C-alpha cells in the first residue's frame, strides 16, 4: 500500500485529492494546522474522518521541524504540497506571511525530502497566476511568467525551486500549473463561490445585494474534482516534469454571473454593485490555458466547463442556504 502526504488537506483541492487517493487504496497522511475555531476546522474532510487509512498530523508549512518530522515518520511515496495562503487579494495585505507559506514553506518540504527521503515523489501546486499580466494566450508550460501579486511572486519562487531541486539533486519533483478550478468546496471569498452563495441567498430572500470588484477579468475555470486526478497522474510518470491543467476556454466574471443567473432563474446582475474595496492594486486580466501537453502525455482532459460548474455550485449553495430558512 502506498503512502501519500497531503498538506492543505482540508482545503478544496486537498479534500478531493484525499478522497481520490483513499479510493485508490493509499494511506493518506494529512497535515493540518491548529486554528482557534476548532469546530470549523475540518469541514471539507469531515466525511473522511472515520476512514482508517486517513491519518491527520498537526503542523505548519512555515515550521520546518514539523515538516521534517512528517517526512521522517512516514517516508511517504508521494508528497502533495497543496497548502498555501491561496487568496491573491489577501497577499497584498499580508505579503510577508504569504511569502513565508508559499515560498519558504516549499523550500522546507524540498529540504526535508532531499535530506531524509529522496525517493519521495513531490507535487507542487503552481498556478496560472504566475503568468500575471502577460496576456499572450493561450498560456502553456513555456509561456513567460510575469507575476502581478505577492502571491504570484512567491509561487514563481517555489516553481523555480522545484525545477532547481529536480536538476541539482535528481528529485522526482513536479509542478502542476493549474488554472482556476472551483467546486462547492471552494472558499467563500473566491469570486465564483461568492457569486453562487449570494445568488442562493438572494433567491431565498436572505440577502439583497452582492458587492464585487473587477468584472472584466477573464478566467479559465474548471472543476476541482477533475484537476486532482491530473496531480496524481503527474507523479505516476517515468520522469518528473511540469504540466498545465486547464479547460482551454476563458470567460469574464460577468459571463459567470450570467451562467448563475440562468441556473437561478433571475437576473443576478441587477443586485451587483462594484466597490473599490474588492479591487486589487494590480490585476491579472486574462488567463486562458493550453492543456495540450497534459492531454498528450498524461491523458488528462477537463470535462466540466464553466457554465455547468456554475450550475453545480449554485445548486449546492441553494441546498446549504435553505437550512437557514425557517
Ligand atoms: P485552499 O482551499 O485555500 O486550501 C489551502 C489549504 O492550505 C487550507 O487547508 C489551509 O489551512 C492550508 N494552509 C494554509 N497555510 C498553511 C500553513 N502555513 N501550514 C499548513 N497548512 C496551511 O486552496 P485550494 O484552492 O485547495 O488550492 C490548493 C493549492 O493549489 C494552493 O497551493 C493554491 O495556491 C494552489 N492553486 C489553486 C488553484 C485554484 O484555482 N483553486 C489554482 C492554482 C493553484 P486552513 O484551513 O488552516 O486555512
Ligand atoms: N475574490 C474576489 N472577490 N475576486 C473578485 C471579486 C470579489 O469580490 N470581484 C471581482 N473579482 C475578480 C478578481 O479581481 C480576479 O480577477 C477574479 O475575480 C478571480 O478572483 P478569485 O476568485 O479570487 O481568484 P484568482 O484568479 O485571483 O485566484 C485563484 O486562482 C488562481 C489560479 O489562477 C486562486 O485560487 C489562486 O490560489 C490560484 O492560484
Short mmCIF file of C-alpha atoms and ligand atoms in Angstrom, two decimals:
data_model
loop_
_atom_site.label_atom_id
_atom_site.label_comp_id
_atom_site.label_asym_id
_atom_site.label_seq_id
_atom_site.Cartn_x
_atom_site.Cartn_y
_atom_site.Cartn_z
CA UNK A 1 0.00 0.00 0.00
CA UNK A 2 1.38 3.44 -0.92
CA UNK A 3 1.51 6.36 1.47
CA UNK A 4 0.85 9.95 0.44
CA UNK A 5 1.23 13.13 2.44
CA UNK A 6 -1.16 15.98 1.60
CA UNK A 7 -0.50 19.43 3.03
CA UNK A 8 -3.61 21.62 2.99
CA UNK A 9 -5.81 18.50 3.20
CA UNK A 10 -8.79 20.49 4.46
CA UNK A 11 -8.64 22.92 1.56
CA UNK A 12 -10.72 22.50 -1.58
CA UNK A 13 -8.13 20.50 -3.53
CA UNK A 14 -6.73 18.64 -0.52
CA UNK A 15 -10.15 17.22 0.31
CA UNK A 16 -10.81 15.99 -3.24
CA UNK A 17 -7.30 14.55 -3.53
CA UNK A 18 -7.68 12.73 -0.19
CA UNK A 19 -10.93 11.15 -1.42
CA UNK A 20 -9.30 10.15 -4.69
CA UNK A 21 -6.21 8.57 -3.07
CA UNK A 22 -8.20 6.77 -0.34
CA UNK A 23 -10.36 5.22 -3.08
CA UNK A 24 -7.16 4.02 -4.75
CA UNK A 25 -6.09 2.28 -1.52
CA UNK A 26 -3.46 4.77 -0.36
CA UNK A 27 -2.73 5.56 3.25
CA UNK A 28 -3.22 9.31 3.37
CA UNK A 29 -1.42 11.49 5.90
CA UNK A 30 -2.90 14.98 6.04
CA UNK A 31 -1.17 18.00 7.52
CA UNK A 32 -3.48 20.36 9.38
CA UNK A 33 -2.59 23.49 11.27
CA UNK A 34 -4.13 24.50 14.52
CA UNK A 35 -6.73 27.25 14.49
CA UNK A 36 -8.72 28.71 17.37
CA UNK A 37 -12.01 27.74 15.68
CA UNK A 38 -11.66 24.00 16.17
CA UNK A 39 -15.27 23.25 15.25
CA UNK A 40 -14.93 24.72 11.75
CA UNK A 41 -11.53 23.34 11.09
CA UNK A 42 -12.20 20.15 9.15
CA UNK A 43 -15.35 20.98 7.20
CA UNK A 44 -14.14 19.70 3.83
CA UNK A 45 -12.89 16.34 5.14
CA UNK A 46 -15.47 15.68 7.86
CA UNK A 47 -16.91 12.80 5.81
CA UNK A 48 -13.49 11.11 5.63
CA UNK A 49 -12.53 11.25 9.30
CA UNK A 50 -13.70 7.73 10.09
CA UNK A 51 -11.61 6.21 7.30
CA UNK A 52 -8.92 4.07 8.92
CA UNK A 53 -6.45 4.84 6.14
CA UNK A 54 -6.56 8.55 6.88
CA UNK A 55 -4.17 9.96 9.47
CA UNK A 56 -4.06 13.64 10.43
CA UNK A 57 -0.91 15.28 11.75
CA UNK A 58 -0.61 18.73 13.26
CA UNK A 59 1.96 21.00 11.68
CA UNK A 60 2.62 24.13 9.72
CA UNK A 61 4.40 24.63 6.43
CA UNK A 62 6.37 27.52 7.92
CA UNK A 63 7.62 25.38 10.80
CA UNK A 64 10.37 23.30 9.19
CA UNK A 65 10.62 20.97 12.19
CA UNK A 66 7.00 19.85 11.68
CA UNK A 67 7.68 19.10 8.01
CA UNK A 68 10.92 17.24 8.74
CA UNK A 69 9.14 15.16 11.40
CA UNK A 70 6.37 14.30 8.95
CA UNK A 71 8.83 13.11 6.31
CA UNK A 72 10.93 11.27 8.91
CA UNK A 73 7.94 9.45 10.43
CA UNK A 74 6.25 8.37 7.19
CA UNK A 75 8.88 8.46 4.42
CA UNK A 76 5.93 8.78 2.03
CA UNK A 77 5.88 7.50 -1.56
CA UNK A 78 4.22 10.74 -2.64
CA UNK A 79 4.05 14.23 -1.12
CA UNK A 80 1.45 16.69 -2.42
CA UNK A 81 2.12 20.26 -1.30
CA UNK A 82 -1.27 21.94 -1.60
CA UNK A 83 -1.09 24.17 1.47
CA UNK A 84 -0.90 27.88 0.74
CA UNK A 85 -2.20 31.30 1.55
CA UNK A 86 -4.21 30.95 -1.63
CA UNK A 87 -6.09 34.25 -1.84
CA UNK A 88 -4.44 36.64 -4.30
CA UNK A 89 -6.18 39.73 -2.85
CA UNK A 90 -5.12 38.87 0.70
CA UNK A 91 -1.50 38.57 -0.45
CA UNK A 92 -1.45 42.36 -0.95
CA UNK A 93 -2.41 42.96 2.67
CA UNK A 94 -0.33 40.08 4.13
CA UNK A 95 2.65 39.81 1.78
CA UNK A 96 5.15 38.58 4.36
CA UNK A 97 3.15 35.64 5.69
CA UNK A 98 2.11 34.79 2.13
CA UNK A 99 5.78 34.61 1.17
CA UNK A 100 6.70 32.52 4.20
CA UNK A 101 3.98 29.97 3.46
CA UNK A 102 4.00 29.94 -0.34
CA UNK A 103 7.76 30.28 -0.94
CA UNK A 104 9.80 29.32 2.15
CA UNK A 105 7.25 26.64 3.04
CA UNK A 106 8.03 24.87 -0.23
CA UNK A 107 11.76 25.08 0.48
CA UNK A 108 11.06 23.40 3.83
CA UNK A 109 9.31 20.50 2.07
CA UNK A 110 12.02 20.04 -0.56
CA UNK A 111 14.84 20.17 2.00
CA UNK A 112 13.11 17.59 4.21
CA UNK A 113 12.63 15.25 1.25
CA UNK A 114 16.17 15.76 -0.09
CA UNK A 115 17.76 15.01 3.29
CA UNK A 116 15.50 12.31 4.68
CA UNK A 117 13.57 10.58 1.89
CA UNK A 118 14.93 11.43 -1.57
CA UNK A 119 12.79 8.72 -3.22
CA UNK A 120 9.58 10.55 -2.23
CA UNK A 121 7.81 11.96 -5.29
CA UNK A 122 6.86 15.61 -4.81
CA UNK A 123 3.96 17.61 -6.28
CA UNK A 124 3.95 21.41 -6.04
CA UNK A 125 0.77 23.43 -6.53
CA UNK A 126 1.96 26.01 -9.06
CA UNK A 127 -0.53 28.35 -10.64
CA UNK A 128 -1.63 30.23 -13.75
CA UNK A 129 -1.32 33.39 -11.61
CA UNK A 130 2.41 33.17 -12.44
CA UNK A 131 1.56 34.40 -15.97
CA UNK A 132 0.26 37.57 -14.36
CA UNK A 133 -0.06 40.42 -16.80
CA UNK A 134 1.42 38.50 -19.72
CA UNK A 135 -1.72 38.31 -21.85
CA UNK A 136 -0.12 36.29 -24.62
CA UNK A 137 -2.61 33.41 -24.94
CA UNK A 138 -3.06 30.51 -24.75
CA UNK A 139 -0.62 30.16 -21.85
CA UNK A 140 1.42 26.96 -21.74
CA UNK A 141 4.44 25.48 -19.92
CA UNK A 142 6.74 27.69 -22.00
CA UNK A 143 4.91 31.00 -21.61
CA UNK A 144 6.92 33.71 -19.80
CA UNK A 145 5.95 34.36 -16.18
CA UNK A 146 5.07 37.93 -15.27
CA UNK A 147 3.71 37.70 -11.71
CA UNK A 148 1.49 40.56 -10.62
CA UNK A 149 0.92 40.00 -6.87
CA UNK A 150 2.90 38.94 -3.80
CA UNK A 151 1.03 35.60 -4.07
CA UNK A 152 2.24 35.04 -7.62
CA UNK A 153 5.81 36.19 -6.90
CA UNK A 154 6.06 33.63 -4.09
CA UNK A 155 4.62 30.91 -6.35
CA UNK A 156 7.19 31.72 -9.07
CA UNK A 157 9.97 31.33 -6.49
CA UNK A 158 8.56 27.94 -5.44
CA UNK A 159 8.13 26.87 -9.06
CA UNK A 160 11.75 27.71 -9.88
CA UNK A 161 12.90 25.91 -6.76
CA UNK A 162 11.17 22.70 -7.87
CA UNK A 163 12.94 22.90 -11.24
CA UNK A 164 16.24 23.50 -9.46
CA UNK A 165 15.88 20.61 -6.98
CA UNK A 166 14.97 18.32 -9.86
CA UNK A 167 18.14 19.31 -11.75
CA UNK A 168 20.53 19.70 -8.83
CA UNK A 169 19.54 16.69 -6.71
CA UNK A 170 17.60 14.46 -9.11
CA UNK A 171 14.42 14.63 -7.03
CA UNK A 172 11.20 13.41 -8.62
CA UNK A 173 9.58 16.83 -8.23
CA UNK A 174 6.75 18.12 -10.45
CA UNK A 175 4.75 21.32 -10.64
CA UNK A 176 1.19 21.44 -11.87
CA UNK A 177 0.50 24.87 -13.37
CA UNK A 178 -3.18 24.81 -12.63
CA UNK A 179 -5.66 27.33 -13.95
CA UNK A 180 -8.59 28.32 -11.72
CA UNK A 181 -10.63 25.36 -10.56
CA UNK A 182 -13.73 25.61 -8.45
CA UNK A 183 -16.35 23.45 -6.74
CA UNK A 184 -18.97 23.56 -3.99
CA UNK A 185 -16.00 23.31 -1.60
CA UNK A 186 -14.39 26.49 -2.89
CA UNK A 187 -13.64 29.07 -0.19
CA UNK A 188 -16.40 31.67 0.09
CA UNK A 189 -14.02 34.60 -0.54
CA UNK A 190 -13.20 33.50 -4.09
CA UNK A 191 -15.31 35.12 -6.77
CA UNK A 192 -17.21 32.09 -8.11
CA UNK A 193 -18.33 30.88 -4.70
CA UNK A 194 -19.07 34.41 -3.55
CA UNK A 195 -21.40 34.73 -6.55
CA UNK A 196 -23.13 31.33 -6.23
CA UNK A 197 -23.66 31.71 -2.49
CA UNK A 198 -25.06 35.23 -2.90
CA UNK A 199 -27.37 34.07 -5.70
CA UNK A 200 -28.77 31.31 -3.48
CA UNK A 201 -29.29 33.72 -0.59
CA UNK A 202 -30.94 36.35 -2.81
CA UNK A 203 -33.23 33.67 -4.24
CA UNK A 204 -34.28 32.72 -0.70
CA UNK A 205 -34.72 36.32 0.46
CA UNK A 206 -31.74 36.15 2.83
CA UNK A 207 -29.65 38.82 1.08
CA UNK A 208 -30.37 41.75 -1.21
CA UNK A 209 -27.05 42.81 -2.73
CA UNK A 210 -23.70 41.48 -3.94
CA UNK A 211 -20.55 43.62 -3.81
CA UNK A 212 -17.80 42.70 -6.27
CA UNK A 213 -14.66 44.18 -7.83
CA UNK A 214 -13.33 43.88 -11.39
CA UNK A 215 -16.00 42.20 -13.54
CA UNK A 216 -13.93 42.24 -16.73
CA UNK A 217 -11.14 39.87 -15.66
CA UNK A 218 -11.13 36.64 -17.67
CA UNK A 219 -10.55 33.23 -16.12
CA UNK A 220 -10.21 29.64 -17.36
CA UNK A 221 -12.46 27.87 -14.82
CA UNK A 222 -12.57 24.08 -14.42
CA UNK A 223 -13.88 21.62 -11.84
CA UNK A 224 -11.50 20.91 -8.91
CA UNK A 225 -12.55 17.28 -8.59
CA UNK A 226 -11.16 16.57 -12.07
CA UNK A 227 -7.93 18.51 -11.51
CA UNK A 228 -6.73 16.42 -8.53
CA UNK A 229 -6.60 13.36 -10.78
CA UNK A 230 -4.19 15.27 -13.02
CA UNK A 231 -1.94 15.93 -10.00
CA UNK A 232 -1.78 12.20 -9.26
CA UNK A 233 -1.12 11.39 -12.94
CA UNK A 234 1.94 13.68 -12.91
CA UNK A 235 3.52 11.61 -10.13
CA UNK A 236 2.88 8.30 -11.96
CA UNK A 237 5.05 9.22 -14.99
CA UNK A 238 8.53 7.80 -15.68
CA UNK A 239 10.11 11.26 -15.45
CA UNK A 240 9.26 14.34 -13.41
CA UNK A 241 8.00 17.33 -15.38
CA UNK A 242 5.69 20.36 -15.21
CA UNK A 243 2.21 20.44 -16.75
CA UNK A 244 -0.56 22.97 -17.37
CA UNK A 245 -4.06 21.82 -16.37
CA UNK A 246 -6.82 23.99 -17.84
CA UNK A 247 -10.05 23.80 -19.84
CA UNK A 248 -8.73 25.84 -22.78
CA UNK A 249 -11.70 28.24 -22.54
CA UNK A 250 -11.98 31.63 -20.87
CA UNK A 251 -14.87 33.74 -19.54
CA UNK A 252 -15.28 37.08 -17.76
CA UNK A 253 -16.72 37.44 -14.25
CA UNK A 254 -19.79 38.93 -15.99
CA UNK A 255 -20.18 35.70 -18.00
CA UNK A 256 -20.06 33.69 -14.78
CA UNK A 257 -22.77 35.92 -13.29
CA UNK A 258 -24.88 35.24 -16.41
CA UNK A 259 -24.43 31.47 -16.04
CA UNK A 260 -25.51 31.65 -12.39
CA UNK A 261 -28.46 33.88 -13.35
CA UNK A 262 -29.59 31.23 -15.81
CA UNK A 263 -29.29 28.47 -13.19
CA UNK A 264 -31.12 30.56 -10.57
CA UNK A 265 -33.87 31.83 -12.87
CA UNK A 266 -33.39 35.56 -12.17
CA UNK A 267 -31.06 38.35 -13.31
CA UNK A 268 -28.37 38.41 -10.61
CA UNK A 269 -26.64 41.38 -12.30
CA UNK A 270 -29.44 43.63 -11.00
CA UNK A 271 -28.18 43.01 -7.45
CA UNK A 272 -24.46 43.56 -8.17
CA UNK A 273 -22.55 46.70 -7.13
CA UNK A 274 -18.90 47.26 -7.89
CA UNK A 275 -16.87 48.58 -4.95
CA UNK A 276 -13.27 49.74 -4.81
CA UNK A 277 -12.61 47.58 -1.71
CA UNK A 278 -12.94 44.50 -3.91
CA UNK A 279 -10.42 45.82 -6.46
CA UNK A 280 -6.77 44.76 -6.32
CA UNK A 281 -3.73 47.08 -6.58
CA UNK A 282 -2.73 45.18 -9.73
CA UNK A 283 -4.78 42.68 -11.67
CA UNK A 284 -4.34 39.59 -13.81
CA UNK A 285 -6.57 40.47 -16.75
CA UNK A 286 -6.63 37.33 -18.87
CA UNK A 287 -5.99 33.64 -18.20
CA UNK A 288 -6.51 31.03 -20.90
CA UNK A 289 -4.59 27.78 -20.63
CA UNK A 290 -3.25 25.39 -23.23
CA UNK A 291 -3.59 21.88 -21.74
CA UNK A 292 -2.18 20.06 -24.81
CA UNK A 293 0.86 18.62 -23.02
CA UNK A 294 -1.28 17.17 -20.20
CA UNK A 295 -3.65 15.68 -22.77
CA UNK A 296 -0.90 14.11 -24.87
CA UNK A 297 1.41 12.91 -22.10
CA UNK A 298 -0.90 12.23 -19.15
CA UNK A 299 -4.16 11.50 -20.97
CA UNK A 300 -5.80 14.18 -18.78
CA UNK A 301 -8.60 16.41 -20.03
CA UNK A 302 -11.05 18.80 -18.30
CA UNK A 303 -14.63 17.64 -18.79
CA UNK A 304 -16.75 20.15 -16.87
CA UNK A 305 -16.79 23.69 -18.26
CA UNK A 306 -17.67 26.96 -16.53
CA UNK A 307 -21.40 27.05 -17.35
CA UNK A 308 -22.05 23.58 -15.93
CA UNK A 309 -19.80 24.34 -12.96
CA UNK A 310 -21.81 27.48 -12.15
CA UNK A 311 -24.99 25.36 -12.04
CA UNK A 312 -23.38 22.69 -9.81
CA UNK A 313 -22.12 25.34 -7.38
CA UNK A 314 -25.37 27.33 -7.33
CA UNK A 315 -27.47 24.22 -6.66
CA UNK A 316 -25.16 23.13 -3.85
CA UNK A 317 -25.34 26.58 -2.24
CA UNK A 318 -29.12 26.63 -2.56
CA UNK A 319 -29.36 23.37 -0.58
CA UNK A 320 -26.95 24.73 2.06
CA UNK A 321 -28.75 28.08 2.39
CA UNK A 322 -32.23 26.52 2.55
CA UNK A 323 -31.25 25.30 6.01
CA UNK A 324 -31.24 28.96 7.13
CA UNK A 325 -34.85 29.50 6.03
CA UNK A 326 -37.37 28.80 8.79
P1 LIG B 1 -7.45 26.40 -0.19
O1 LIG B 1 -8.84 25.84 -0.26
O2 LIG B 1 -7.26 27.79 0.26
O3 LIG B 1 -6.62 25.42 0.76
C1 LIG B 1 -5.35 25.76 1.24
C2 LIG B 1 -5.07 24.93 2.47
O4 LIG B 1 -3.74 25.27 2.94
C3 LIG B 1 -6.02 25.17 3.65
O5 LIG B 1 -6.47 23.94 4.13
C4 LIG B 1 -5.14 25.87 4.67
O6 LIG B 1 -5.43 25.52 6.01
C5 LIG B 1 -3.77 25.31 4.35
N1 LIG B 1 -2.69 26.15 4.86
C6 LIG B 1 -2.54 27.48 4.69
N2 LIG B 1 -1.42 27.91 5.29
C7 LIG B 1 -0.86 26.82 5.86
C8 LIG B 1 0.30 26.61 6.62
N3 LIG B 1 1.12 27.63 6.94
N4 LIG B 1 0.60 25.35 7.05
C9 LIG B 1 -0.23 24.33 6.75
N5 LIG B 1 -1.36 24.47 6.04
C10 LIG B 1 -1.67 25.69 5.59
O7 LIG B 1 -6.73 26.27 -1.60
P2 LIG B 1 -7.08 25.32 -2.85
O8 LIG B 1 -7.99 26.05 -3.76
O9 LIG B 1 -7.43 23.97 -2.38
O10 LIG B 1 -5.67 25.29 -3.59
C11 LIG B 1 -4.70 24.30 -3.27
C12 LIG B 1 -3.33 24.78 -3.76
O11 LIG B 1 -3.36 24.97 -5.15
C13 LIG B 1 -2.86 26.08 -3.15
O12 LIG B 1 -1.44 25.99 -3.01
C14 LIG B 1 -3.20 27.12 -4.21
O13 LIG B 1 -2.33 28.23 -4.11
C15 LIG B 1 -2.97 26.30 -5.47
N6 LIG B 1 -3.76 26.66 -6.62
C16 LIG B 1 -5.11 26.73 -6.54
C17 LIG B 1 -5.85 26.98 -7.67
C18 LIG B 1 -7.36 27.07 -7.63
O14 LIG B 1 -7.95 27.58 -8.58
N7 LIG B 1 -8.00 26.53 -6.61
C19 LIG B 1 -5.20 27.17 -8.91
C20 LIG B 1 -3.82 27.07 -8.95
C21 LIG B 1 -3.10 26.80 -7.81
P3 LIG B 1 -6.51 26.29 6.90
O15 LIG B 1 -7.78 25.52 6.63
O16 LIG B 1 -5.96 26.12 8.26
O17 LIG B 1 -6.55 27.71 6.42
N1 LIG B 2 -12.12 37.15 -4.74
C1 LIG B 2 -12.80 38.08 -5.43
N2 LIG B 2 -13.79 38.75 -4.81
N3 LIG B 2 -12.45 38.29 -6.71
C2 LIG B 2 -13.16 39.22 -7.40
C3 LIG B 2 -14.21 39.94 -6.82
C4 LIG B 2 -14.52 39.71 -5.45
O1 LIG B 2 -15.42 40.32 -4.87
N4 LIG B 2 -14.72 40.76 -7.77
C5 LIG B 2 -14.02 40.57 -8.87
N5 LIG B 2 -13.07 39.64 -8.66
C6 LIG B 2 -12.07 39.21 -9.65
C7 LIG B 2 -10.63 39.25 -9.14
O2 LIG B 2 -10.13 40.58 -9.19
C8 LIG B 2 -9.97 38.30 -10.15
O3 LIG B 2 -9.67 38.98 -11.33
C9 LIG B 2 -11.07 37.28 -10.43
O4 LIG B 2 -12.28 37.85 -9.95
C10 LIG B 2 -10.86 35.94 -9.78
O5 LIG B 2 -10.60 36.16 -8.40
P1 LIG B 2 -10.51 34.92 -7.37
O6 LIG B 2 -11.73 34.09 -7.46
O7 LIG B 2 -10.14 35.50 -6.05
O8 LIG B 2 -9.36 34.01 -7.97
P2 LIG B 2 -7.90 34.38 -8.55
O9 LIG B 2 -7.97 34.17 -10.03
O10 LIG B 2 -7.44 35.70 -8.08
O11 LIG B 2 -7.00 33.27 -7.87
C11 LIG B 2 -7.43 31.90 -7.83
O12 LIG B 2 -6.93 31.22 -8.96
C12 LIG B 2 -5.50 31.14 -9.04
C13 LIG B 2 -5.17 30.39 -10.33
O13 LIG B 2 -5.23 31.26 -11.42
C14 LIG B 2 -6.90 31.31 -6.52
O14 LIG B 2 -7.44 30.01 -6.36
C15 LIG B 2 -5.38 31.19 -6.53
O15 LIG B 2 -4.95 30.46 -5.37
C16 LIG B 2 -4.97 30.43 -7.80
O16 LIG B 2 -3.58 30.33 -7.87
#
